[in-house]
XYZ file of C-alpha atoms in Angstrom:
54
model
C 85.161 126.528 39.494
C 83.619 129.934 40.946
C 85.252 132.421 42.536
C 83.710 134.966 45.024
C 82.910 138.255 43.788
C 85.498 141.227 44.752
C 83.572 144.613 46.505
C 83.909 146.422 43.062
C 82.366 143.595 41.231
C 79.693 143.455 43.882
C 78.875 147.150 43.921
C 78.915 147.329 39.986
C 76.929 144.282 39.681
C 73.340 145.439 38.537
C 71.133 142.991 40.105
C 72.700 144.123 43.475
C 72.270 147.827 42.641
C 68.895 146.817 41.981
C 68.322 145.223 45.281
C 69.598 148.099 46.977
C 67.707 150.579 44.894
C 64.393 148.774 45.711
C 65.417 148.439 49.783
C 66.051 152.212 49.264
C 69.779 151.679 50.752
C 72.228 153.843 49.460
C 75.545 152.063 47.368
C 77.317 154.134 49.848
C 76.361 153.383 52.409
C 76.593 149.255 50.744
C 80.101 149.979 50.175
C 80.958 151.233 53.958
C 78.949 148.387 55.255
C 81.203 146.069 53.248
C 84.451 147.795 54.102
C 84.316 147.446 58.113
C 82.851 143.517 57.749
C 85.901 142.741 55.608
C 88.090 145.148 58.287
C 86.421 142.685 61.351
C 86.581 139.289 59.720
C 90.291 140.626 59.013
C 90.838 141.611 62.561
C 89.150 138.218 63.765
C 91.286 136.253 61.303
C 94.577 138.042 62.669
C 93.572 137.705 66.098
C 93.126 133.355 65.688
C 96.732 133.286 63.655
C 99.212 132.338 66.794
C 101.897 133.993 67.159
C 105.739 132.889 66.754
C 107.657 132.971 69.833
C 110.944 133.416 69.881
């Protein structure tokens, strides 16, 4: 079984760093991209969870 890469793996993980280096994008500027899509799909997933009534 695989498991999904965490952000730190992902930013340390040299063929991505290549990538990035060859698309001229800044691991930065990688790393703030990956912060706010893990913020939204958190926000989205929060926002679909009902909530208790009581």
């Amino acid at each position: 079984m695989t498991s999904d890469m965490t952000m730190a793996e992902v930013l340390r993980d040299p063929l991505i760093r290549q990538v990035l280096r060859a698309d001229g994008i800044a691991p930065s500027a990688f790393a703030a991209t990956l912060r706010l899509a893990a913020k939204k799909a958190a926000e989205e997933a929060a926002a679909t969870v009902p909530h208790s009534v009581n």
